Short mmCIF file of C-alpha atoms and ligand atoms in Angstrom, two decimals:
data_model
loop_
_atom_site.label_atom_id
_atom_site.label_comp_id
_atom_site.label_asym_id
_atom_site.label_seq_id
_atom_site.Cartn_x
_atom_site.Cartn_y
_atom_site.Cartn_z
CA MET D 81 0.01 0.44 -0.11
CA LYS D 82 2.70 2.30 0.74
CA LEU D 83 4.82 1.57 -2.29
CA ILE D 84 1.42 2.29 -3.86
CA VAL D 85 0.81 5.32 -2.44
CA LEU D 86 4.95 6.68 -3.30
CA LEU D 87 4.66 5.72 -6.79
CA LEU D 88 1.51 7.29 -7.24
CA GLY D 89 3.44 10.36 -5.38
CA LEU D 90 6.07 10.20 -7.22
CA SER D 91 4.15 9.64 -11.10
CA THR D 92 2.74 12.96 -10.06
CA ILE D 93 5.92 14.11 -10.09
CA ALA D 94 7.30 13.23 -13.14
CA ASN D 95 3.66 14.74 -14.69
CA ALA D 96 3.85 18.13 -12.77
CA GLN D 97 7.55 18.07 -13.85
CA ASN D 98 6.39 17.39 -17.68
CA LEU D 99 4.38 20.83 -18.14
CA LEU D 100 5.84 23.82 -18.23
CA LYS D 101 2.90 25.39 -16.66
CA ASP D 102 3.18 23.87 -13.29
CA ALA D 103 7.50 24.41 -13.08
CA ILE D 104 6.17 28.46 -12.33
CA ALA D 105 3.38 29.92 -9.61
CA PHE D 106 2.37 32.16 -12.20
CA ARG D 107 0.55 32.49 -15.23
CA LEU D 108 1.19 31.50 -18.70
CA GLY D 109 -0.79 32.77 -21.71
CA ALA D 110 -0.38 32.43 -25.27
CA SER D 111 -2.06 35.12 -28.05
CA VAL D 112 -5.23 33.07 -29.81
CA ASN D 113 -6.78 32.56 -33.31
CA PRO D 114 -10.83 31.40 -32.85
CA ARG D 115 -9.92 30.10 -36.54
CA LEU D 116 -6.67 27.49 -34.82
CA LEU D 117 -8.65 27.03 -32.24
CA SER D 118 -11.57 25.35 -33.39
CA GLU D 119 -10.37 23.55 -36.65
CA ASN D 120 -6.94 22.92 -35.61
CA GLU D 121 -6.49 19.52 -33.40
CA ALA D 122 -2.78 19.82 -32.14
CA TYR D 123 -3.25 24.07 -31.71
CA ASN D 124 -6.84 22.98 -28.76
CA ASP D 125 -4.47 20.10 -27.36
CA ILE D 126 -1.83 22.77 -26.67
CA ALA D 127 -4.04 26.06 -25.99
CA LYS D 128 -6.19 23.05 -23.25
CA ASN D 129 -3.19 20.84 -22.07
CA GLU D 130 -0.09 23.75 -22.16
CA LEU D 131 -1.14 26.68 -20.65
CA THR D 132 -3.26 29.12 -17.72
CA GLY D 133 -4.32 32.22 -20.47
CA LEU D 134 -5.25 33.34 -22.74
CA THR D 135 -5.00 36.71 -25.10
CA ALA D 136 -6.79 36.47 -28.39
CA GLU D 137 -5.17 37.83 -31.43
CA ASN D 138 -7.05 40.49 -33.35
CA HIS D 139 -10.11 39.89 -32.59
CA MET D 140 -11.15 42.49 -29.10
CA LYS D 141 -8.63 45.46 -31.54
CA MET D 142 -11.55 48.10 -32.53
CA MET D 143 -11.31 47.11 -35.84
CA LEU D 144 -12.82 43.49 -35.74
CA ILE D 145 -14.43 44.27 -32.86
CA HIS D 146 -16.85 47.00 -33.69
CA PRO D 147 -16.76 46.74 -37.52
CA ALA D 148 -19.64 50.39 -37.80
CA ALA D 149 -20.11 52.86 -35.51
CA ASP D 150 -23.43 51.20 -34.24
CA ARG D 151 -22.15 47.47 -34.32
CA PHE D 152 -19.85 46.01 -31.90
CA ASP D 153 -19.40 42.28 -33.43
CA PHE D 154 -17.72 40.66 -30.83
CA VAL D 155 -18.99 36.67 -31.56
CA LYS D 156 -15.33 35.75 -32.20
CA GLY D 157 -14.17 37.39 -28.86
CA ASP D 158 -16.95 35.35 -27.00
CA GLU D 159 -15.27 31.78 -28.43
CA ILE D 160 -12.39 32.83 -27.24
CA VAL D 161 -13.88 33.62 -23.76
CA ALA D 162 -15.86 30.44 -23.81
CA PHE D 163 -13.00 28.58 -24.83
CA ALA D 164 -11.44 29.67 -21.27
CA ALA D 165 -14.09 29.70 -19.12
CA ALA D 166 -14.83 25.45 -20.21
CA THR D 167 -10.92 24.83 -19.81
CA GLY D 168 -10.62 27.32 -16.96
CA LYS D 169 -8.12 29.90 -18.15
CA ARG D 170 -7.85 33.73 -17.16
CA MET D 171 -8.85 36.00 -20.03
CA HIS D 172 -6.02 39.41 -21.26
CA GLY D 173 -8.17 41.73 -22.85
CA HIS D 174 -6.12 43.46 -26.08
CA THR D 175 -6.41 46.03 -26.37
CA LEU D 176 -8.69 48.76 -26.45
CA VAL D 177 -7.08 51.69 -27.95
CA TRP D 178 -4.05 51.80 -30.36
CA HIS D 179 -3.19 53.37 -33.89
CA ASN D 180 -3.24 50.11 -35.70
CA GLN D 181 -6.34 47.99 -36.44
CA VAL D 182 -8.42 50.67 -36.33
CA PRO D 183 -11.79 51.03 -38.89
CA GLN D 184 -12.15 53.04 -41.57
CA TRP D 185 -15.21 54.44 -40.21
CA MET D 186 -12.78 55.84 -36.76
CA LYS D 187 -10.50 57.36 -39.69
CA ASP D 188 -13.65 59.09 -41.64
CA PHE D 189 -15.55 59.89 -38.45
CA GLN D 190 -15.36 64.40 -38.64
CA GLY D 191 -16.83 66.00 -35.13
CA ASP D 192 -15.39 68.39 -32.38
CA GLN D 193 -13.46 67.43 -29.54
CA LYS D 194 -16.46 66.19 -27.36
CA ALA D 195 -17.44 63.65 -29.96
CA TRP D 196 -13.88 62.16 -30.05
CA GLU D 197 -14.31 61.55 -26.59
CA ASP D 198 -17.97 60.17 -26.55
CA LEU D 199 -16.93 57.98 -29.92
CA LEU D 200 -13.52 56.43 -27.51
CA LYS D 201 -15.49 56.11 -24.04
CA ASN D 202 -18.22 55.00 -25.36
CA HIS D 203 -15.83 52.23 -27.54
CA ILE D 204 -13.94 52.06 -24.30
CA GLN D 205 -16.94 50.65 -21.93
CA THR D 206 -19.17 48.97 -24.80
CA VAL D 207 -16.43 45.90 -24.51
CA VAL D 208 -15.45 46.35 -21.19
CA GLU D 209 -18.98 45.94 -20.21
CA HIS D 210 -19.58 43.59 -22.63
CA TYR D 211 -16.38 41.19 -21.09
CA LYS D 212 -16.97 42.47 -17.34
CA GLY D 213 -16.16 39.23 -15.23
CA LYS D 214 -14.89 37.30 -17.53
CA VAL D 215 -11.73 39.43 -18.43
CA ALA D 216 -9.34 39.82 -15.95
CA GLY D 217 -6.80 42.26 -17.76
CA TRP D 218 -7.03 44.56 -20.29
CA ASP D 219 -4.40 46.03 -22.16
CA VAL D 220 -5.93 49.67 -22.51
CA VAL D 221 -3.55 51.76 -24.15
CA ASN D 222 -1.26 49.49 -26.23
CA GLU D 223 2.26 51.43 -28.39
CA SER D 224 1.68 55.73 -27.97
CA PHE D 225 5.06 55.97 -27.59
CA ILE D 226 7.60 56.53 -30.24
CA ASP D 227 11.36 56.11 -30.41
CA ASP D 228 12.00 58.75 -29.10
CA GLY D 229 9.76 59.10 -26.83
CA SER D 230 7.21 61.46 -27.87
CA LEU D 231 3.57 60.58 -28.10
CA ARG D 232 3.41 58.76 -31.47
CA PRO D 233 1.02 60.31 -34.11
CA SER D 234 -2.92 59.01 -33.80
CA LEU D 235 -6.54 59.68 -34.39
CA TRP D 236 -6.46 59.99 -30.60
CA ALA D 237 -3.56 61.72 -30.05
CA ASP D 238 -4.38 63.94 -33.18
CA HIS D 239 -8.27 64.85 -31.53
CA ILE D 240 -8.28 63.85 -27.99
CA PRO D 241 -6.58 65.46 -25.78
CA ASP D 242 -4.81 63.57 -22.42
CA TYR D 243 -6.68 59.99 -24.35
CA ILE D 244 -4.37 57.76 -22.10
CA ALA D 245 -5.23 59.39 -18.85
CA LYS D 246 -9.18 59.42 -20.08
CA SER D 247 -9.48 55.73 -21.39
CA PHE D 248 -7.89 54.42 -18.09
CA GLN D 249 -10.66 55.63 -16.62
CA TRP D 250 -13.24 54.64 -18.97
CA ALA D 251 -12.23 51.72 -18.84
CA HIS D 252 -11.68 51.56 -14.49
CA GLU D 253 -15.01 53.11 -14.51
CA ALA D 254 -17.10 50.04 -16.67
CA ASP D 255 -14.43 47.12 -14.87
CA PRO D 256 -13.24 48.64 -11.06
CA LYS D 257 -12.17 45.00 -10.57
CA ALA D 258 -10.46 44.65 -13.83
CA THR D 259 -6.30 44.89 -14.42
CA LEU D 260 -5.42 47.67 -16.37
CA PHE D 261 -2.29 48.08 -18.57
CA TYR D 262 -0.61 49.74 -20.29
CA ASN D 263 1.51 48.31 -23.09
CA ASP D 264 4.10 48.85 -25.50
CA TYR D 265 7.73 47.46 -26.99
CA GLY D 266 10.97 47.53 -27.46
CA GLN D 267 11.66 49.70 -24.12
CA ASP D 268 15.17 47.21 -24.87
CA GLY D 269 17.44 49.73 -26.56
CA HIS D 270 14.97 52.40 -26.43
CA PRO D 271 15.48 54.62 -23.27
CA LYS D 272 13.95 57.17 -24.45
CA LYS D 273 10.07 55.05 -24.91
CA MET D 274 11.22 53.10 -21.48
CA GLN D 275 11.43 56.83 -19.72
CA ALA D 276 8.35 57.75 -21.34
CA ILE D 277 6.76 55.12 -20.39
CA LEU D 278 7.62 55.54 -16.90
CA ASN D 279 6.68 59.65 -16.41
CA LEU D 280 2.82 58.31 -17.90
CA VAL D 281 2.99 55.67 -14.84
CA ALA D 282 4.53 58.78 -12.65
CA ASP D 283 1.99 61.00 -14.16
CA LEU D 284 -1.10 58.86 -13.82
CA LYS D 285 -0.29 57.42 -10.29
CA SER D 286 -0.33 61.25 -8.93
CA ARG D 287 -3.34 62.29 -10.20
CA GLN D 288 -5.07 59.10 -8.63
CA ILE D 289 -5.61 57.67 -12.43
CA PRO D 290 -6.23 54.16 -11.88
CA ILE D 291 -2.38 52.32 -13.86
CA HIS D 292 -1.87 48.40 -12.74
CA GLY D 293 0.20 46.96 -14.88
CA LEU D 294 3.08 47.88 -17.29
CA GLY D 295 2.48 45.12 -20.64
CA LEU D 296 6.23 44.26 -22.41
CA GLN D 297 5.69 42.84 -24.98
CA MET D 298 9.38 41.42 -26.11
CA HIS D 299 9.64 41.01 -29.57
CA ILE D 300 12.70 39.90 -28.79
CA ASN D 301 15.68 38.58 -30.81
CA VAL D 302 17.97 36.64 -30.13
CA ASP D 303 20.33 39.93 -31.12
CA SER D 304 18.62 41.82 -27.79
CA LYS D 305 21.19 42.95 -25.61
CA ARG D 306 20.45 41.15 -21.96
CA THR D 307 21.29 44.47 -19.89
CA GLU D 308 19.41 45.73 -21.53
CA ILE D 309 16.73 43.54 -20.53
CA GLU D 310 16.98 43.39 -17.38
CA ASN D 311 16.96 47.04 -17.05
CA VAL D 312 13.34 47.53 -18.27
CA ILE D 313 12.30 44.59 -15.96
CA ALA D 314 14.06 45.81 -13.16
CA GLN D 315 12.26 49.37 -13.72
CA SER D 316 9.44 48.25 -14.86
CA VAL D 317 9.14 46.32 -11.61
CA GLN D 318 10.19 49.39 -9.86
CA THR D 319 6.87 50.94 -10.74
CA GLY D 320 5.27 49.34 -7.98
CA LEU D 321 3.53 48.05 -10.88
CA ALA D 322 1.94 44.59 -12.00
CA VAL D 323 3.84 43.39 -15.02
CA HIS D 324 3.14 41.56 -17.77
CA PHE D 325 5.44 39.32 -21.09
CA SER D 326 2.77 40.20 -22.19
CA GLU D 327 3.17 39.31 -26.28
CA LEU D 328 6.97 36.97 -25.99
CA ASP D 329 8.17 35.80 -29.08
CA VAL D 330 11.66 35.56 -29.55
CA ALA D 331 12.83 35.51 -33.45
CA VAL D 332 16.48 33.73 -34.60
CA ASN D 333 16.14 35.45 -38.13
CA PRO D 334 15.93 39.18 -37.42
CA LYS D 335 17.45 40.26 -40.95
CA ASN D 336 15.81 37.62 -43.00
CA ASN D 337 18.20 35.25 -44.42
CA PRO D 338 16.06 34.02 -46.98
CA GLU D 339 19.42 30.48 -46.07
CA PHE D 340 18.78 30.72 -42.69
CA VAL D 341 19.18 27.53 -41.03
CA TYR D 342 17.37 27.00 -37.54
CA ASP D 343 20.63 25.17 -36.77
CA GLU D 344 22.21 23.81 -32.84
CA LYS D 345 23.80 26.57 -32.20
CA ALA D 346 20.67 29.26 -33.83
CA SER D 347 18.64 27.51 -31.19
CA ALA D 348 20.56 27.49 -27.93
CA ALA D 349 20.65 31.70 -28.81
CA GLN D 350 17.36 31.77 -28.52
CA MET D 351 17.27 29.48 -25.42
CA GLU D 352 19.57 31.92 -23.21
CA LEU D 353 17.02 34.58 -23.65
CA PHE D 354 14.46 32.56 -23.10
CA LYS D 355 15.60 31.38 -19.65
CA LEU D 356 17.44 34.85 -18.85
CA LEU D 357 13.36 35.72 -19.64
CA PHE D 358 11.99 33.22 -17.06
CA LYS D 359 14.57 32.81 -14.43
CA THR D 360 13.91 37.29 -14.23
CA TYR D 361 10.51 37.27 -14.22
CA GLN D 362 10.53 34.56 -10.64
CA SER D 363 12.95 36.40 -9.41
CA ILE D 364 10.09 39.75 -9.28
CA PRO D 365 7.68 39.94 -5.93
CA ALA D 366 4.98 37.52 -6.41
CA LYS D 367 2.36 39.99 -6.34
CA GLN D 368 3.15 41.91 -9.51
CA GLN D 369 3.65 38.08 -11.37
CA TYR D 370 0.84 38.66 -14.08
CA GLY D 371 2.11 36.16 -16.07
CA ILE D 372 4.15 35.78 -19.23
CA THR D 373 1.94 35.39 -22.80
CA PHE D 374 3.41 34.22 -26.11
CA TRP D 375 2.34 36.19 -28.89
CA ASN D 376 0.80 32.58 -30.05
CA ILE D 377 1.43 28.47 -29.94
CA SER D 378 3.73 27.25 -32.82
CA ASP D 379 6.41 28.68 -35.33
CA LYS D 380 3.68 28.09 -37.90
CA ASP D 381 1.82 30.10 -36.16
CA SER D 382 3.77 33.11 -35.72
CA TRP D 383 2.73 36.30 -36.90
CA LEU D 384 6.31 36.94 -37.62
CA ARG D 385 6.59 34.58 -40.68
CA GLY D 386 3.27 36.20 -42.69
CA TYR D 387 3.56 39.97 -41.60
CA PHE D 388 7.75 39.83 -42.37
CA LYS D 389 7.41 37.95 -44.65
CA ARG D 390 9.97 35.52 -43.17
CA PRO D 391 9.27 32.01 -43.78
CA LYS D 392 12.92 30.49 -42.08
CA GLU D 393 11.52 31.98 -38.36
CA PHE D 394 11.11 29.99 -35.74
CA PRO D 395 10.12 32.25 -32.59
CA LEU D 396 7.97 29.99 -30.60
CA LEU D 397 8.40 27.03 -28.10
CA PHE D 398 6.21 24.68 -30.60
CA ASP D 399 8.08 24.08 -33.08
CA ASP D 400 5.32 23.58 -36.97
CA ASN D 401 4.21 19.76 -36.21
CA TYR D 402 2.87 20.98 -32.83
CA ASN D 403 5.65 19.79 -30.98
CA LYS D 404 8.04 20.91 -27.49
CA LYS D 405 11.14 22.69 -29.54
CA PRO D 406 14.85 21.11 -26.57
CA ALA D 407 13.69 25.47 -25.52
CA TYR D 408 10.41 23.80 -23.59
CA SER D 409 12.88 21.48 -20.91
CA GLU D 410 15.60 23.14 -20.77
CA LEU D 411 13.34 26.50 -19.15
CA ILE D 412 11.44 23.13 -16.62
CA ASN D 413 14.72 22.62 -15.86
CA LEU D 414 15.79 25.52 -15.27
CA LEU D 415 13.31 26.70 -13.28
CA ASN D 416 12.73 23.27 -11.20
CA LYS D 417 16.00 24.23 -10.10
CA LEU D 418 15.21 27.37 -8.35
CA ASN D 419 12.54 26.71 -6.91
O1 9MR W 31 -0.17 39.40 -33.95
C1 9MR W 31 -0.91 40.28 -35.05
C2 9MR W 31 -1.07 40.08 -36.41
O2 9MR W 31 -2.14 38.20 -37.07
C3 9MR W 31 -1.74 41.50 -36.51
O3 9MR W 31 -1.71 41.63 -38.55
C4 9MR W 31 -0.81 43.00 -36.69
C5 9MR W 31 -1.74 43.50 -36.80
O4 9MR W 31 -0.97 44.90 -36.59
O5 9MR W 31 -0.81 42.78 -34.91
C6 9MR W 31 0.03 41.75 -34.85
O6 9MR W 31 -0.30 42.16 -33.28
C7 9MR W 31 0.40 42.43 -32.42
C8 9MR W 31 -0.37 43.07 -31.29
O7 9MR W 31 -1.42 44.05 -31.06
C9 9MR W 31 0.68 44.46 -30.28
N1 9MR W 31 1.95 44.62 -30.54
C10 9MR W 31 2.94 44.16 -31.12
C11 9MR W 31 1.85 42.79 -32.09
C12 9MR W 31 2.44 41.94 -33.73
O8 9MR W 31 2.40 42.99 -34.40
#
């Protein structure tokens, strides 16, 4: 009897060590595409078994969720939310205000400042209320600063003074329990952009505007500088806000070399960066660990291939056949050593 209990215990430990999500105490997420979730069994299995959090890669963005002034389309977002609920995952919302993927009717909109504010407030509050209690946190504002630290010119910056603060306020009114993030990329290597984000946090806090987290997208590559990455994580942690690695991928072929071969050397360089990120994330205070989210599931599904027409790119933890890559078990080994 004792032996059986012991064996059962050991097998539980062995199973626990098989899955990356079980080697960490924070959420492990990925962005997903509803078509792949319903059509691709391997994709669906990984989403179901390997993850504890989900983000919609595209379907909660303005262009898809608010296709006409008087019409919201929640169908695909709802599908992902239903999958998350059925499989016990936390849902993260992406994104309420962005300069990209804006529907044509918004680009064509004419009106004074009040009319623009009504438009944006209505957008934010309708979406947040629809998902109230189902989406735990929101990327309220996405990518508002450019590399030199200045405010990115956009529809929102052009028409609504102080639009970032107003957006956080409106989102908070619609769901006071949601964790509200400012999300951006490329903080490493762009200290002025990072400083602009820190200034934004200080400014919002001083005005009691509800901001609860910083999303570091972490679209990095094998040439990214370790110290710069460590610095921006440390600076983000110092704000006291929750920190989310919100769109992680590590590109191995950033220069888009058509002859690129994903050999052991490239895979090892990539693995080092994955390890650095997980190790550093593991060391931040638990209450600030919102989680690590990969930007989609397998290499084949990555935006980097389509967006940059870069077929030889392999930025994630699962290969084209949905098998775990060597970095997956390396990460588990590293994390088990740290635990
Ligand atoms: O992965 C998304 C891709 O499918 C879209 O075509 C693209 C449109 O710009 O947006 C991608 O996701 C972006 C995310 O929403 C915000 N940060 C950068 C991501 C990669 O471009």
